[in-house]
Amino acid sequence: MMCLKLIVLVAIFAAGASGDLEFTFNGFRSANLSLDGIAEITPDGLLRLTNETMLQKGRAFYPMPITFKNSPNASAFSFSTTFVCAMVPQNPSLFTHGLTFAITPPGGLPGALPYPYFGLFNDTSDGNSSNHVVAVELDTLQNREFDDIDNNHVGIDINGLRSALAKSAGYYQGNQVHNFSLGSGKPIQVWVEYDGRAKQMNVTVAPFSVGKPSKPLLSFPHDISLDILETVSLGFTSATGSTVSTQYVLGWSFKLNGVAQELDPSKLPKLPRVGPKRKSRFLVIGVPLISIVSLVIVLSGVGYYVLRKRKFAELLEDWELEYGPHRFHYKELYLATKGFSEKQLLGAGGFGRVYRGVLPNSQGEIAVKKIYHQSTQGMKAFIAEVVSMGRLCHRNLVPLLGYCRRKRELFLVYDYMPNGSLDKYLFDNPVHTLGWNQRFEVIKGVASALFYLHEGWEQIVVHRDIKASNILLDSEGNGRIGDFGLARLYDHGTDPQTTHIVGTLGYLAPEYVRTGKATTSSDVFAFGAFLLEVACGRRPIESKAPNEDLALVEWVFSWWSRGEILEAIDPKLGKDYVIEEVDIVLKLGLLCSLLDIEFRPSIRQVVRYLEGSVALPELSLLTLSTAGLIVSRSEGFDDFVLSLSNFEGNSGCSSITNSTISEGR
Ligand SMILES: *[C@@H]1O[C@H](CO)[C@@H](O)[C@H](O)[C@H]1NC(C)=O
Ligand SMILES: *[C@@H]1O[C@H](CO)[C@@H](O)[C@H](O)[C@H]1NC(C)=O
Ligand SMILES: *[C@@H]1O[C@H](CO)[C@@H](O)[C@H](O)[C@H]1NC(C)=O
Ligand SMILES: *[C@@H]1O[C@H](CO)[C@@H](O)[C@H](O)[C@H]1NC(C)=O
Ligand SMILES: *[C@@H]1O[C@H](CO)[C@@H](O)[C@H](O)[C@H]1NC(C)=O
């Protein structure tokens, strides 16, 4: 029952509504207009009367005929309508073709033509009173044939295009008319109102953004009752000529005997943003500018981030996590050394450059050794060794604090030794030299540290590169061995099939050069050379010296064989030395330099000799020649040269090895 009542009510309401026809289209998507010519509804709901096809007409009518009068001779009803349209030229320098709002016989006049007839009339029908057409034209062309006033006018046309009344497009604000362009492509709104009782038609136009002006542009006192048929079609017409333009209607509202509902701007479809004129300055300049600026900002941001990320990138693998405390961040080291600046450079050696730095947190001074390495192969074992060496603790070892790893770089972090390396105080007429007592303390310290490395720890650590320049003086002047274990990097990092000699010429034991196998004994050999250089203030091999004095060991031996070993002593010491100690150091130097490892003492023995707890064995010419000091020494030296030329051809480590060797010269 309830349902039935409702249906009846709806039917009555519909009947009442049909009496005073009323419709509102905010966009035409659901409007079902009857279209003619090239008119179409776009997917957005725009009514597009014409497109870019020349000499075409486009018409769109309300789908049903509308009764405008009660009988053929009766007065026409009042009506009110408003619509929003836009006329878009193909390009800003061209014109548009205008459009009309028309009341026509049902379906429009047959045989209507495009430009200049708006798809409303043709050359024979134009102006014929039997056309029964009342139209409002928005004309953007001045056609002399129709006595057009200008090329931007609004006119009321009765049965023909010679307007009954026309005015330049404009809108009132108060009593002032503001001109505006109909064909600018911007939406404009038109209100057409006919008062059936007063017999007056008013037409108002304004840019859509302005709203409805209080005063109409055209007020035309005229009874349209005889002009129009009892039943009419209501709609829009437009046409293109030899050029094209696009005419749109965005929304349309109509009411018979009442005021048409206003259109809802928010519901109207948007005009397609085409044609340069439609682009705002913001779009033309602002958007690209903003895009470019944003892009630059974003790119530089990303770039900065990437660079920063890359700058501080380091290699950290799972296996390294266990070395936590020994692992430094690259950034830390970078900041500590002021970006590895040249000012912080302490020295450059065979293994790489050493930079001085200050750790930000602890304020501790560090020396960072930056080593370039070729392969990551064996790195794991090496790092393990480095870290385990970090546990080495002896007052004559430079503490190894930790490491950091990057793609091609390895950083070893040591305590900073403020007094630099020993060689600075020994060779090349130093500004400051060391007195004998200090030299002897340094020698004993280095010997005990080497003893610790060879025998005092859980595993044997062969240093491989004992020499004055690797002995550093701490703040108290104690000698400390630096760079221990570094040579192992090249063992781990390269093909085990090939032998690489790492060390410094003049300190290299001949058997090490031959076999490539570093032993504690080869360390003792190097220590022997070290003893001689500390006592004599000369490098093991002085390249500038005359030939006979080339090798320090031979030079010392020659003094010894003449019974004048004290003549070999560093003249910088003057008379300030202890004869017994110098004697022991020089003879021990010769002993350690024996080519035959059978005759070389162990480091344990060396320490004892130096302490004086065990007397040095008496050196005899026989011992020395049997062990091959003199003759074999020069043979050994030839070996070095031979070896040098041999590993010249080796790739990978050879350059480092060579530079290490040349450094020792
Ligand atoms: C114009 O509209 C007609 C009818 O919809 C269509 O056949 C024609 O291809 C259109 N022309 C252009 C240039 O879009
Ligand atoms: C309508 O008016 C015309 C002339 O004005 C007249 O000839 C005709 O008879 C009228 N018809 C009606 C139904 O009044
Ligand atoms: C011109 O228009 C009239 C009225 O609409 C029509 O009857 C006639 O056929 C048209 N002429 C041409 C040539 O299409
Ligand atoms: C007006 O049109 C009608 C019908 O189409 C025709 O009979 C008549 O001759 C036309 N009048 C003029 C002046 O062309
Ligand atoms: C408006 O246009 C008309 C006709 O083109 C012109 O006479 C008038 O001066 C214009 N008014 C203004 C304010 O531009």
CSV table of C-alpha atoms in Angstrom, one decimal, residues 54-406:
chain,number,residue,atom,x,y,z
A,54,MET,CA,36.3,22.8,-41.7
A,55,LEU,CA,32.9,23.9,-43.1
A,56,GLN,CA,30.9,21.8,-40.7
A,57,LYS,CA,27.9,22.7,-38.6
A,58,GLY,CA,27.2,21.3,-35.2
A,59,ARG,CA,23.9,21.5,-33.4
A,60,ALA,CA,22.6,20.2,-30.2
A,61,PHE,CA,19.0,20.3,-29.0
A,62,TYR,CA,17.2,19.4,-25.9
A,63,PRO,CA,16.0,15.8,-26.6
A,64,MET,CA,12.3,16.6,-26.6
A,65,PRO,CA,10.3,19.3,-28.4
A,66,ILE,CA,9.0,21.9,-25.9
A,67,THR,CA,5.6,23.5,-25.9
A,68,PHE,CA,6.1,27.2,-25.8
A,69,LYS,CA,2.5,28.4,-26.1
A,70,ASN,CA,-0.9,27.0,-25.2
A,71,SER,CA,-2.2,27.4,-28.8
A,72,PRO,CA,-0.8,28.6,-32.2
A,73,ASN,CA,-2.2,32.1,-31.7
A,74,ALA,CA,-1.5,32.3,-27.9
A,75,SER,CA,1.2,34.3,-26.2
A,76,ALA,CA,4.5,32.6,-25.7
A,77,PHE,CA,5.4,31.6,-22.2
A,78,SER,CA,7.9,33.3,-20.2
A,79,PHE,CA,11.2,31.5,-19.9
A,80,SER,CA,14.6,31.9,-18.4
A,81,THR,CA,17.8,30.1,-19.4
A,82,THR,CA,21.5,30.4,-18.7
A,83,PHE,CA,24.5,28.6,-20.1
A,84,VAL,CA,28.2,28.6,-19.9
A,85,CYS,CA,30.1,28.4,-23.2
A,86,ALA,CA,33.6,28.8,-24.5
A,87,MET,CA,34.9,29.5,-27.9
A,88,VAL,CA,38.4,28.4,-28.4
A,89,PRO,CA,40.4,29.5,-31.4
A,90,GLN,CA,42.8,27.0,-32.9
A,91,ASN,CA,45.6,29.4,-32.0
A,92,PRO,CA,45.5,32.7,-30.3
A,93,SER,CA,46.0,34.7,-33.5
A,94,LEU,CA,43.0,33.2,-35.1
A,95,PHE,CA,39.3,33.9,-34.6
A,96,THR,CA,36.5,31.7,-33.4
A,97,HIS,CA,33.2,31.2,-35.2
A,98,GLY,CA,30.7,32.0,-32.6
A,99,LEU,CA,27.6,30.2,-31.6
A,100,THR,CA,23.9,30.7,-31.1
A,101,PHE,CA,21.3,29.8,-28.6
A,102,ALA,CA,18.2,29.1,-30.7
A,103,ILE,CA,14.5,28.4,-30.5
A,104,THR,CA,13.7,26.7,-33.8
A,105,PRO,CA,11.0,24.5,-35.3
A,106,PRO,CA,11.4,21.0,-34.0
A,107,GLY,CA,14.7,19.4,-35.0
A,108,GLY,CA,16.0,22.7,-36.4
A,109,LEU,CA,15.7,24.0,-40.0
A,110,PRO,CA,16.6,21.5,-42.7
A,111,GLY,CA,19.3,22.4,-45.2
A,112,ALA,CA,21.1,24.8,-42.8
A,113,LEU,CA,24.7,25.7,-43.7
A,114,PRO,CA,27.9,26.2,-41.8
A,115,TYR,CA,29.7,29.5,-41.8
A,116,PRO,CA,28.5,32.1,-42.0
A,117,TYR,CA,25.0,30.7,-41.3
A,118,PHE,CA,25.8,29.2,-37.8
A,119,GLY,CA,24.2,26.0,-38.9
A,120,LEU,CA,20.9,27.8,-38.5
A,121,PHE,CA,19.9,29.0,-41.9
A,122,ASN,CA,21.0,28.8,-45.5
A,123,ASP,CA,21.4,31.5,-48.2
A,124,THR,CA,17.8,31.1,-49.3
A,125,SER,CA,16.1,30.7,-46.0
A,126,ASP,CA,18.0,33.4,-44.2
A,127,GLY,CA,15.6,36.2,-43.2
A,128,ASN,CA,12.5,34.3,-44.2
A,129,SER,CA,9.7,34.8,-41.6
A,130,SER,CA,8.5,31.3,-42.1
A,131,ASN,CA,11.7,30.1,-40.5
A,132,HIS,CA,10.2,30.5,-37.0
A,133,VAL,CA,13.5,31.0,-35.4
A,134,VAL,CA,14.5,33.2,-32.5
A,135,ALA,CA,18.1,33.1,-31.6
A,136,VAL,CA,20.8,34.9,-29.6
A,137,GLU,CA,24.1,35.0,-31.4
A,138,LEU,CA,27.5,35.3,-29.9
A,139,ASP,CA,29.3,36.5,-33.0
A,140,THR,CA,33.0,36.8,-33.2
A,141,LEU,CA,33.2,37.8,-36.9
A,142,GLN,CA,32.1,40.9,-38.6
A,143,ASN,CA,30.1,39.9,-41.6
A,144,ARG,CA,29.1,42.8,-43.8
A,145,GLU,CA,26.4,40.7,-45.5
A,146,PHE,CA,24.5,40.7,-42.2
A,147,ASP,CA,25.4,44.3,-41.2
A,148,ASP,CA,27.4,43.0,-38.2
A,149,ILE,CA,28.5,45.9,-35.9
A,150,ASP,CA,31.9,44.4,-35.1
A,151,ASN,CA,33.7,41.2,-34.6
A,152,ASN,CA,32.8,40.7,-31.0
A,153,HIS,CA,29.1,41.2,-30.5
A,154,VAL,CA,26.0,39.8,-29.0
A,155,GLY,CA,22.8,40.0,-31.1
A,156,ILE,CA,19.1,38.9,-31.0
A,157,ASP,CA,18.2,37.3,-34.3
A,158,ILE,CA,14.6,36.8,-35.5
A,159,ASN,CA,14.4,34.4,-38.5
A,160,GLY,CA,17.7,35.7,-39.9
A,161,LEU,CA,21.3,36.7,-39.1
A,162,ARG,CA,20.7,40.4,-39.6
A,163,SER,CA,20.3,41.0,-35.9
A,164,ALA,CA,17.3,42.8,-34.6
A,165,LEU,CA,19.4,44.2,-31.8
A,166,ALA,CA,23.2,43.8,-31.3
A,167,LYS,CA,25.8,45.2,-29.0
A,168,SER,CA,29.5,44.8,-28.4
A,169,ALA,CA,30.2,42.1,-25.9
A,170,GLY,CA,30.4,43.7,-22.5
A,171,TYR,CA,28.8,43.6,-19.1
A,172,TYR,CA,27.6,46.3,-16.8
A,173,GLN,CA,28.9,47.2,-13.4
A,174,GLY,CA,26.7,50.0,-12.3
A,175,ASN,CA,26.3,52.0,-15.5
A,176,GLN,CA,29.7,51.2,-16.8
A,177,VAL,CA,30.1,48.6,-19.6
A,178,HIS,CA,33.2,46.5,-19.5
A,179,ASN,CA,34.2,45.1,-22.8
A,180,PHE,CA,35.4,41.6,-23.0
A,181,SER,CA,36.3,39.1,-25.7
A,182,LEU,CA,33.9,36.4,-26.5
A,183,GLY,CA,36.4,34.3,-28.5
A,184,SER,CA,39.2,34.3,-25.9
A,185,GLY,CA,38.7,30.7,-25.2
A,186,LYS,CA,37.7,31.5,-21.6
A,187,PRO,CA,34.3,30.4,-20.3
A,188,ILE,CA,31.6,33.0,-20.6
A,189,GLN,CA,28.1,32.9,-19.1
A,190,VAL,CA,24.9,34.0,-20.9
A,191,TRP,CA,21.5,34.6,-19.5
A,192,VAL,CA,18.5,34.9,-21.8
A,193,GLU,CA,15.2,35.8,-20.2
A,194,TYR,CA,11.9,36.4,-21.9
A,195,ASP,CA,9.0,38.0,-20.1
A,196,GLY,CA,5.8,36.7,-21.8
A,197,ARG,CA,3.7,39.4,-20.1
A,198,ALA,CA,6.0,42.4,-20.7
A,199,LYS,CA,7.0,41.0,-24.1
A,200,GLN,CA,10.6,41.7,-23.5
A,201,MET,CA,13.7,39.7,-24.0
A,202,ASN,CA,16.9,40.4,-22.0
A,203,VAL,CA,20.3,39.1,-22.8
A,204,THR,CA,23.1,39.3,-20.3
A,205,VAL,CA,26.7,38.1,-20.9
A,206,ALA,CA,29.8,38.1,-18.7
A,207,PRO,CA,33.0,36.2,-18.3
A,208,PHE,CA,32.1,33.2,-16.2
A,209,SER,CA,34.3,34.4,-13.4
A,210,VAL,CA,32.5,37.7,-13.0
A,211,GLY,CA,29.0,36.3,-12.1
A,212,LYS,CA,25.7,37.8,-13.2
A,213,PRO,CA,25.7,41.5,-13.8
A,214,SER,CA,22.8,43.4,-12.4
A,215,LYS,CA,21.9,45.0,-15.8
A,216,PRO,CA,21.5,43.1,-19.0
A,217,LEU,CA,23.5,44.0,-22.1
A,218,LEU,CA,20.5,43.7,-24.4
A,219,SER,CA,17.0,44.6,-23.5
A,220,PHE,CA,14.7,43.9,-26.5
A,221,PRO,CA,11.1,44.8,-26.2
A,222,HIS,CA,9.5,42.3,-28.6
A,223,ASP,CA,6.8,39.7,-28.6
A,224,ILE,CA,8.2,36.5,-29.8
A,225,SER,CA,4.8,34.8,-29.8
A,226,LEU,CA,4.3,35.0,-33.5
A,227,ASP,CA,7.9,34.2,-34.3
A,228,ILE,CA,8.0,30.8,-32.8
A,229,LEU,CA,5.9,27.8,-33.2
A,230,GLU,CA,3.7,26.2,-30.6
A,231,THR,CA,6.1,23.4,-30.1
A,232,VAL,CA,9.8,24.2,-30.6
A,233,SER,CA,13.3,22.7,-30.3
A,234,LEU,CA,15.7,24.4,-28.0
A,235,GLY,CA,19.4,24.3,-28.4
A,236,PHE,CA,22.8,25.5,-29.6
A,237,THR,CA,24.2,25.8,-33.1
A,238,SER,CA,27.6,26.6,-34.4
A,239,ALA,CA,29.7,26.1,-37.5
A,240,THR,CA,33.2,26.3,-38.9
A,241,GLY,CA,34.3,27.9,-42.1
A,242,SER,CA,37.5,27.6,-44.0
A,243,THR,CA,39.3,27.9,-40.7
A,244,VAL,CA,38.3,26.1,-37.6
A,245,SER,CA,37.7,26.8,-33.9
A,246,THR,CA,36.1,24.8,-31.2
A,247,GLN,CA,32.9,25.9,-29.5
A,248,TYR,CA,31.9,24.3,-26.2
A,249,VAL,CA,29.0,24.5,-24.0
A,250,LEU,CA,29.8,23.5,-20.4
A,251,GLY,CA,26.4,23.7,-18.7
A,252,TRP,CA,22.9,24.7,-19.4
A,253,SER,CA,19.9,25.4,-17.2
A,254,PHE,CA,16.4,26.3,-18.4
A,255,LYS,CA,13.0,26.9,-16.9
A,256,LEU,CA,9.6,27.8,-18.4
A,257,ASN,CA,7.6,30.4,-16.5
A,258,GLY,CA,10.3,30.8,-13.9
A,259,VAL,CA,13.9,31.5,-13.2
A,260,ALA,CA,16.4,29.0,-14.3
A,261,GLN,CA,18.5,27.4,-11.6
A,262,GLU,CA,22.0,28.7,-11.4
A,263,LEU,CA,24.8,26.4,-12.6
A,264,ASP,CA,27.1,24.9,-10.1
A,265,PRO,CA,30.7,25.9,-11.1
A,266,SER,CA,32.2,23.1,-9.2
A,267,LYS,CA,30.2,20.5,-11.2
A,268,LEU,CA,31.0,21.9,-14.6
A,269,PRO,CA,33.4,20.0,-16.7
A,270,LYS,CA,36.8,21.5,-17.2
A,271,LEU,CA,37.9,22.7,-20.6
A,272,PRO,CA,40.7,20.8,-22.2
A,273,ARG,CA,44.0,22.6,-21.5
A,274,VAL,CA,45.1,22.9,-25.1
A,275,GLY,CA,46.5,25.7,-27.2
A,276,PRO,CA,49.2,28.0,-26.0
A,277,LYS,CA,46.8,30.8,-25.0
A,278,ARG,CA,45.2,28.6,-22.5
A,279,LYS,CA,48.5,28.1,-20.7
A,280,SER,CA,48.9,30.6,-17.9
A,281,ARG,CA,52.2,32.3,-17.2
A,282,PHE,CA,52.5,30.0,-14.2
A,283,LEU,CA,52.2,27.0,-16.5
A,284,VAL,CA,54.5,28.4,-19.1
A,285,ILE,CA,57.3,29.8,-16.9
A,286,GLY,CA,56.4,28.9,-13.3
A,287,VAL,CA,55.9,25.2,-13.6
A,288,PRO,CA,59.0,24.4,-15.7
A,289,LEU,CA,61.0,26.7,-13.5
A,290,ILE,CA,59.8,25.1,-10.4
A,291,SER,CA,60.2,21.7,-11.9
A,292,ILE,CA,63.8,22.5,-12.9
A,293,VAL,CA,64.6,24.0,-9.6
A,294,SER,CA,63.1,21.1,-7.7
A,295,LEU,CA,64.8,18.7,-10.0
A,296,VAL,CA,68.1,20.4,-9.3
A,297,ILE,CA,67.5,20.5,-5.6
A,298,VAL,CA,66.4,16.9,-5.6
A,299,LEU,CA,69.3,15.8,-7.8
A,300,SER,CA,71.9,17.7,-5.8
A,301,GLY,CA,70.3,16.3,-2.6
A,302,VAL,CA,70.5,12.8,-4.0
A,303,GLY,CA,73.9,13.5,-5.4
A,304,TYR,CA,75.2,14.9,-2.1
A,305,TYR,CA,73.7,11.9,-0.3
A,306,VAL,CA,75.2,9.5,-2.8
A,307,LEU,CA,78.5,11.2,-2.8
A,308,ARG,CA,78.5,11.4,1.0
A,309,LYS,CA,77.5,7.8,1.2
A,310,ARG,CA,80.2,6.9,-1.3
A,311,LYS,CA,82.7,9.2,0.3
A,312,PHE,CA,82.3,7.4,3.6
A,313,ALA,CA,81.5,4.0,2.2
A,314,GLU,CA,83.4,1.2,3.7
A,315,LEU,CA,83.5,-2.6,3.4
A,316,LEU,CA,82.1,-4.4,6.3
A,317,GLU,CA,81.3,-8.1,6.1
A,318,ASP,CA,79.6,-10.3,8.5
A,319,TRP,CA,82.8,-12.0,9.6
A,320,GLU,CA,84.1,-8.6,10.7
A,321,LEU,CA,81.4,-8.1,13.3
A,322,GLU,CA,83.3,-10.1,15.8
A,323,TYR,CA,86.1,-7.5,15.6
A,324,GLY,CA,83.7,-4.8,16.7
A,325,PRO,CA,85.9,-2.7,18.9
A,326,HIS,CA,88.8,-2.9,16.5
A,327,ARG,CA,86.7,-1.7,13.6
A,328,PHE,CA,86.9,2.0,12.9
A,329,HIS,CA,84.4,3.9,10.7
A,330,TYR,CA,85.9,5.5,7.7
A,331,LYS,CA,84.1,8.7,8.6
A,332,GLU,CA,85.8,8.7,12.0
A,333,LEU,CA,89.2,8.4,10.4
A,334,TYR,CA,88.3,10.9,7.7
A,335,LEU,CA,87.3,13.5,10.2
A,336,ALA,CA,90.2,12.7,12.5
A,337,THR,CA,92.7,13.3,9.7
A,338,LYS,CA,90.9,16.3,8.3
A,339,GLY,CA,90.0,14.4,5.2
A,340,PHE,CA,93.4,12.8,4.8
A,341,SER,CA,94.8,16.2,4.1
A,342,GLU,CA,98.4,16.7,3.0
A,343,LYS,CA,99.0,18.8,6.1
A,344,GLN,CA,98.3,15.7,8.2
A,345,LEU,CA,100.7,13.6,6.2
A,346,LEU,CA,103.4,12.1,8.4
A,347,GLY,CA,105.2,10.1,5.8
A,348,ALA,CA,104.8,7.9,2.7
A,349,GLY,CA,106.4,4.6,2.6
A,350,GLY,CA,106.3,1.4,0.7
A,351,PHE,CA,103.0,0.3,2.1
A,352,GLY,CA,101.2,3.6,1.8
A,353,ARG,CA,100.8,6.9,3.4
A,354,VAL,CA,100.6,7.7,7.1
A,355,TYR,CA,98.5,10.5,8.4
A,356,ARG,CA,98.3,12.0,11.7
A,357,GLY,CA,94.9,12.4,13.3
A,358,VAL,CA,93.0,13.2,16.4
A,359,LEU,CA,90.0,11.0,17.3
A,360,PRO,CA,87.1,13.3,18.1
A,361,ASN,CA,85.7,11.4,21.1
A,362,SER,CA,88.7,10.4,23.1
A,363,GLN,CA,91.0,13.2,21.7
A,364,GLY,CA,93.5,10.5,21.4
A,365,GLU,CA,96.2,11.0,18.8
A,366,ILE,CA,96.5,8.4,16.1
A,367,ALA,CA,98.5,7.6,13.1
A,368,VAL,CA,96.5,6.2,10.2
A,369,LYS,CA,98.2,4.1,7.7
A,370,LYS,CA,96.4,4.1,4.4
A,371,ILE,CA,97.2,1.1,2.3
A,372,TYR,CA,96.1,0.5,-1.3
A,373,HIS,CA,95.6,-3.1,-1.9
A,374,GLN,CA,94.7,-5.0,-5.1
A,375,SER,CA,92.7,-7.9,-4.0
A,376,THR,CA,90.3,-8.7,-1.3
A,377,GLN,CA,91.4,-12.3,-1.4
A,378,GLY,CA,92.9,-13.3,1.8
A,379,MET,CA,91.7,-10.1,3.4
A,380,LYS,CA,89.7,-12.0,6.0
A,381,ALA,CA,92.8,-13.9,7.2
A,382,PHE,CA,94.8,-10.7,7.2
A,383,ILE,CA,92.3,-8.8,9.2
A,384,ALA,CA,92.0,-11.6,11.6
A,385,GLU,CA,95.8,-11.4,12.0
A,386,VAL,CA,95.7,-7.6,12.3
A,387,VAL,CA,93.1,-7.8,15.0
A,388,SER,CA,94.8,-10.5,16.9
A,389,MET,CA,97.9,-8.4,16.7
A,390,GLY,CA,95.9,-5.6,18.2
A,391,ARG,CA,96.0,-7.8,21.3
A,392,LEU,CA,99.8,-7.7,21.2
A,393,CYS,CA,101.0,-5.6,24.1
A,394,HIS,CA,104.6,-4.7,24.7
A,395,ARG,CA,106.1,-1.4,25.7
A,396,ASN,CA,108.3,-1.5,22.6
A,397,LEU,CA,105.5,-2.1,20.1
A,398,VAL,CA,103.5,0.7,18.6
A,399,PRO,CA,99.9,-0.2,19.7
A,400,LEU,CA,97.7,-1.2,16.8
A,401,LEU,CA,94.3,0.2,17.7
A,402,GLY,CA,92.3,-1.2,14.8
A,403,TYR,CA,91.5,-1.0,11.2
A,404,CYS,CA,89.0,0.1,8.6
A,405,ARG,CA,88.4,-1.3,5.2
A,406,ARG,CA,87.2,0.3,1.9
